[in-house]
Amino acid sequence: AQKITQTQPGMFVQEKEAVTLDCTYDTSDPSYGLFWYKQPSSGEMIFLIYQGSYDQQNATEGRYSLNFQKARKSANLVISASQLGDSAMYFCAMRTSGSARQLTFGSGTQLTVLP
Amino acid sequence: SQTIHQWPATLVQPVGSPLSLECTVEGTSNPNLYWYRQAAGRGLQLLFYSVGIGQISSEVPQNLSASRPQDRQFILSSKKLLLSDSGFYLCAWSLGHPGNQPQHFGDGTRLSIL
């Protein structure tokens, strides 16, 4: 069975600074994908970034990057130059080849950006 | 471009009443469709998913059911709601392949059971 762990229930960061949100995962499947989603207070889930288990380089999307450490089974999200609009709940999720149509979500990290 | 519509946005229902939440996707064909539930301050729990018309897989035993009467329509139903059915319900879609395709979510339905 696969599992996603997000150990930071809440995080604070000063505006314009970088912040790292932690995510560790557990799976015995050699082929898997890792996703990060943002959920503002309005409730919608917004896809941010994807990392495949066989990808050689860390994924980047604008101010978002994924620090993928396969041996440690971690996939931390790094947000650079934080903005007030980044305040939201962030979820890490995993899809494995054995359950190719399902995502397993972590419990989330509430990020608050301070002015 | 693809869009997903989910309604209603908010619903207040008495215990024992029926439920019908609807989700439709535009701009793609034969998507995978999903229903999730999110308790307050928690992660998402997959309830149902569908890879085609009439094909429904259930992940959690409960008094809810799902149906896919058309390719891009996904319905979540209940005959008699329980207090424990309260929560935030999200519909999502994705392409079936390849595996790096993200799931895209609707705006959700906040369901309160009285």
Tab-separated table of C-alpha atoms in Angstrom:
chain	number	residue	atom	x	y	z
A	1	ALA	CA	0.000	0.000	0.000
A	2	GLN	CA	1.143	3.518	-0.688
A	3	LYS	CA	1.316	6.312	1.840
A	4	ILE	CA	2.044	10.028	1.769
A	5	THR	CA	3.225	11.861	4.878
A	6	GLN	CA	3.239	15.625	5.349
A	7	THR	CA	4.628	16.364	8.807
A	8	GLN	CA	4.069	20.124	8.835
A	9	PRO	CA	0.446	20.970	9.678
A	10	GLY	CA	1.235	24.678	9.381
A	11	MET	CA	4.046	26.851	8.048
A	12	PHE	CA	4.724	30.566	8.066
A	13	VAL	CA	6.950	32.460	5.648
A	14	GLN	CA	7.741	36.090	5.129
A	15	GLU	CA	6.691	37.603	1.835
A	16	LYS	CA	9.421	37.361	-0.871
A	17	GLU	CA	11.255	34.594	0.956
A	18	ALA	CA	11.487	30.941	-0.118
A	19	VAL	CA	9.749	28.132	1.738
A	20	THR	CA	10.020	24.346	1.622
A	21	LEU	CA	7.030	22.105	2.269
A	22	ASP	CA	7.949	18.551	3.190
A	23	CYS	CA	6.541	15.367	1.705
A	24	THR	CA	7.697	11.793	2.192
A	25	TYR	CA	6.168	8.785	0.538
A	26	ASP	CA	6.159	5.049	0.837
A	27	THR	CA	5.601	2.599	-1.980
A	28	SER	CA	7.084	-0.657	-3.182
A	29	ASP	CA	6.200	0.137	-6.784
A	30	PRO	CA	9.257	1.204	-8.835
A	31	SER	CA	7.095	3.346	-11.113
A	32	TYR	CA	5.172	6.195	-9.547
A	33	GLY	CA	4.341	9.849	-9.932
A	34	LEU	CA	4.261	12.622	-7.369
A	35	PHE	CA	1.964	15.646	-7.568
A	36	TRP	CA	1.541	18.826	-5.589
A	37	TYR	CA	-1.761	20.655	-5.356
A	38	LYS	CA	-2.720	24.005	-3.853
A	39	GLN	CA	-6.091	24.499	-2.170
A	40	PRO	CA	-7.019	28.129	-1.372
A	41	SER	CA	-9.704	28.872	1.182
A	42	SER	CA	-12.284	28.885	-1.615
A	43	GLY	CA	-11.785	25.115	-1.900
A	44	GLU	CA	-10.712	24.379	-5.452
A	45	MET	CA	-7.712	22.104	-5.955
A	46	ILE	CA	-5.081	23.576	-8.254
A	47	PHE	CA	-2.424	21.350	-9.825
A	48	LEU	CA	1.067	22.807	-9.354
A	49	ILE	CA	3.801	20.390	-10.343
A	50	TYR	CA	4.560	16.758	-11.238
A	51	GLN	CA	7.615	14.526	-10.718
A	52	GLY	CA	7.944	11.053	-12.197
A	53	SER	CA	9.972	8.399	-10.420
A	54	TYR	CA	12.213	7.932	-13.452
A	55	ASP	CA	12.723	11.615	-14.122
A	56	GLN	CA	16.415	12.465	-13.922
A	57	GLN	CA	15.939	16.116	-13.106
A	58	ASN	CA	13.872	17.885	-10.495
A	59	ALA	CA	10.662	19.353	-11.858
A	60	THR	CA	10.213	23.116	-12.022
A	61	GLU	CA	7.182	25.252	-12.862
A	62	GLY	CA	7.714	28.969	-12.491
A	63	ARG	CA	8.245	29.726	-8.794
A	64	TYR	CA	7.586	26.091	-7.872
A	65	SER	CA	10.261	23.432	-7.833
A	66	LEU	CA	10.296	19.921	-6.505
A	67	ASN	CA	13.282	18.692	-4.505
A	68	PHE	CA	13.109	14.997	-5.370
A	69	GLN	CA	15.338	12.707	-3.302
A	70	LYS	CA	14.477	9.216	-4.428
A	71	ALA	CA	16.687	7.328	-1.960
A	72	ARG	CA	15.086	9.204	0.925
A	73	LYS	CA	11.620	8.891	-0.631
A	74	SER	CA	11.025	12.593	-0.294
A	75	ALA	CA	9.478	15.084	-2.707
A	76	ASN	CA	9.560	18.485	-1.087
A	77	LEU	CA	7.918	21.492	-2.710
A	78	VAL	CA	9.967	24.677	-2.819
A	79	ILE	CA	8.187	27.972	-3.408
A	80	SER	CA	10.527	30.833	-4.207
A	81	ALA	CA	9.772	34.519	-3.679
A	82	SER	CA	6.586	33.869	-1.685
A	83	GLN	CA	3.568	36.043	-2.401
A	84	LEU	CA	0.534	36.770	-0.233
A	85	GLY	CA	-1.551	34.814	-2.727
A	86	ASP	CA	0.463	31.683	-1.937
A	87	SER	CA	-1.330	31.402	1.402
A	88	ALA	CA	-3.270	28.160	1.075
A	89	MET	CA	-3.346	24.480	1.938
A	90	TYR	CA	-0.820	22.409	-0.004
A	91	PHE	CA	-1.234	18.699	-0.667
A	92	CYS	CA	1.288	16.151	-1.835
A	93	ALA	CA	-0.137	13.165	-3.726
A	94	MET	CA	1.184	9.986	-5.299
A	95	ARG	CA	0.043	7.721	-8.101
A	96	THR	CA	1.632	4.327	-8.575
A	97	SER	CA	1.503	2.125	-11.635
A	98	GLY	CA	-0.362	-0.486	-9.661
A	99	SER	CA	-3.204	1.959	-9.059
A	100	ALA	CA	-2.762	4.060	-12.137
A	101	ARG	CA	-6.108	5.747	-11.823
A	102	GLN	CA	-5.935	6.725	-8.187
A	103	LEU	CA	-4.129	9.379	-6.196
A	104	THR	CA	-3.190	8.980	-2.558
A	105	PHE	CA	-3.122	12.337	-0.772
A	106	GLY	CA	-1.230	13.508	2.277
A	107	SER	CA	-2.935	15.400	5.084
A	108	GLY	CA	-1.716	18.764	3.814
A	109	THR	CA	0.286	21.766	5.030
A	110	GLN	CA	-1.358	25.122	5.698
A	111	LEU	CA	1.006	27.833	4.430
A	112	THR	CA	0.598	31.413	5.597
A	113	VAL	CA	2.592	34.164	3.907
A	114	LEU	CA	3.194	37.154	6.159
A	115	PRO	CA	3.438	40.703	4.787
B	1	SER	CA	-9.539	23.718	-23.454
B	2	GLN	CA	-11.047	21.352	-20.951
B	3	THR	CA	-13.340	22.514	-18.178
B	4	ILE	CA	-15.115	20.764	-15.347
B	5	HIS	CA	-18.389	21.902	-13.844
B	6	GLN	CA	-19.704	20.738	-10.515
B	7	TRP	CA	-22.930	21.729	-8.830
B	8	PRO	CA	-24.396	22.784	-6.536
B	9	ALA	CA	-21.679	24.750	-4.765
B	10	THR	CA	-23.405	24.501	-1.396
B	11	LEU	CA	-26.088	22.163	-0.124
B	12	VAL	CA	-27.854	21.792	3.203
B	13	GLN	CA	-29.865	18.597	3.595
B	14	PRO	CA	-31.704	16.921	6.464
B	15	VAL	CA	-30.690	13.479	7.694
B	16	GLY	CA	-32.442	10.773	5.714
B	17	SER	CA	-32.977	12.853	2.604
B	18	PRO	CA	-31.660	11.839	-0.831
B	19	LEU	CA	-28.649	13.360	-2.545
B	20	SER	CA	-27.616	14.016	-6.115
B	21	LEU	CA	-24.423	15.861	-7.030
B	22	GLU	CA	-23.532	16.288	-10.670
B	23	CYS	CA	-20.264	16.812	-12.481
B	24	THR	CA	-19.666	17.342	-16.187
B	25	VAL	CA	-16.483	17.720	-18.191
B	26	GLU	CA	-16.118	19.600	-21.453
B	27	GLY	CA	-13.399	19.614	-24.076
B	28	THR	CA	-12.224	16.032	-23.829
B	29	SER	CA	-13.549	12.561	-24.456
B	30	ASN	CA	-13.406	9.356	-22.441
B	31	PRO	CA	-11.850	10.959	-19.362
B	32	ASN	CA	-11.271	9.148	-16.107
B	33	LEU	CA	-13.664	10.615	-13.540
B	34	TYR	CA	-13.397	10.704	-9.751
B	35	TRP	CA	-15.382	11.639	-6.671
B	36	TYR	CA	-13.486	12.636	-3.535
B	37	ARG	CA	-14.630	13.683	-0.078
B	38	GLN	CA	-12.661	16.019	2.167
B	39	ALA	CA	-13.420	16.352	5.859
B	40	ALA	CA	-12.651	19.731	7.430
B	41	GLY	CA	-8.900	20.296	7.658
B	42	ARG	CA	-8.094	16.909	6.186
B	43	GLY	CA	-6.807	15.376	2.989
B	44	LEU	CA	-8.888	13.921	0.192
B	45	GLN	CA	-10.465	10.496	0.334
B	46	LEU	CA	-11.272	8.804	-2.966
B	47	LEU	CA	-14.859	7.573	-3.043
B	48	PHE	CA	-15.422	6.417	-6.626
B	49	TYR	CA	-13.699	6.436	-9.960
B	50	SER	CA	-14.782	5.590	-13.476
B	51	VAL	CA	-12.822	4.779	-16.612
B	52	GLY	CA	-15.833	4.655	-18.917
B	53	ILE	CA	-19.600	4.816	-19.245
B	54	GLY	CA	-21.263	2.515	-16.759
B	55	GLN	CA	-17.932	1.503	-15.213
B	56	ILE	CA	-17.731	2.484	-11.548
B	57	SER	CA	-15.180	1.412	-8.955
B	58	SER	CA	-15.898	2.015	-5.290
B	59	GLU	CA	-13.078	2.629	-2.852
B	60	VAL	CA	-14.947	3.080	0.394
B	61	PRO	CA	-18.062	1.160	1.542
B	62	GLN	CA	-20.763	3.642	2.442
B	63	ASN	CA	-24.298	4.662	1.679
B	64	LEU	CA	-23.194	6.621	-1.381
B	65	SER	CA	-23.268	5.485	-4.991
B	66	ALA	CA	-22.009	6.863	-8.272
B	67	SER	CA	-23.148	6.614	-11.845
B	68	ARG	CA	-21.803	7.603	-15.232
B	69	PRO	CA	-24.738	7.766	-17.616
B	70	GLN	CA	-22.789	9.644	-20.282
B	71	ASP	CA	-19.120	9.861	-21.235
B	72	ARG	CA	-18.526	13.188	-19.523
B	73	GLN	CA	-21.117	13.087	-16.762
B	74	PHE	CA	-20.531	11.730	-13.273
B	75	ILE	CA	-23.187	11.681	-10.575
B	76	LEU	CA	-22.853	11.053	-6.845
B	77	SER	CA	-26.020	9.898	-5.103
B	78	SER	CA	-27.453	8.709	-1.857
B	79	LYS	CA	-30.901	7.405	-0.987
B	80	LYS	CA	-30.704	8.417	2.686
B	81	LEU	CA	-28.054	10.817	3.962
B	82	LEU	CA	-26.303	10.327	7.299
B	83	LEU	CA	-24.762	12.992	9.528
B	84	SER	CA	-21.361	11.520	8.694
B	85	ASP	CA	-21.892	12.368	5.014
B	86	SER	CA	-21.193	16.031	5.740
B	87	GLY	CA	-18.083	17.323	4.011
B	88	PHE	CA	-16.603	18.882	0.935
B	89	TYR	CA	-17.109	16.819	-2.224
B	90	LEU	CA	-14.831	17.231	-5.169
B	91	CYS	CA	-15.170	15.863	-8.673
B	92	ALA	CA	-12.072	15.447	-10.820
B	93	TRP	CA	-11.084	14.243	-14.255
B	94	SER	CA	-7.873	13.085	-15.901
B	95	LEU	CA	-6.716	11.569	-19.129
B	96	GLY	CA	-6.328	7.829	-18.870
B	97	HIS	CA	-2.797	7.777	-20.152
B	98	PRO	CA	0.036	8.481	-19.714
B	99	GLY	CA	0.487	8.179	-15.982
B	100	ASN	CA	1.930	11.638	-15.548
B	101	GLN	CA	-1.406	13.297	-16.289
B	102	PRO	CA	-2.676	15.271	-13.290
B	103	GLN	CA	-6.219	15.162	-12.051
B	104	HIS	CA	-8.137	18.383	-12.553
B	105	PHE	CA	-10.729	19.309	-9.980
B	106	GLY	CA	-14.055	21.057	-9.963
B	107	ASP	CA	-14.851	23.807	-7.482
B	108	GLY	CA	-16.457	21.381	-5.044
B	109	THR	CA	-19.749	21.080	-3.160
B	110	ARG	CA	-19.991	21.885	0.534
B	111	LEU	CA	-22.566	19.482	1.953
B	112	SER	CA	-24.008	20.035	5.412
B	113	ILE	CA	-26.328	17.486	6.950
B	114	LEU	CA	-28.709	18.702	9.647
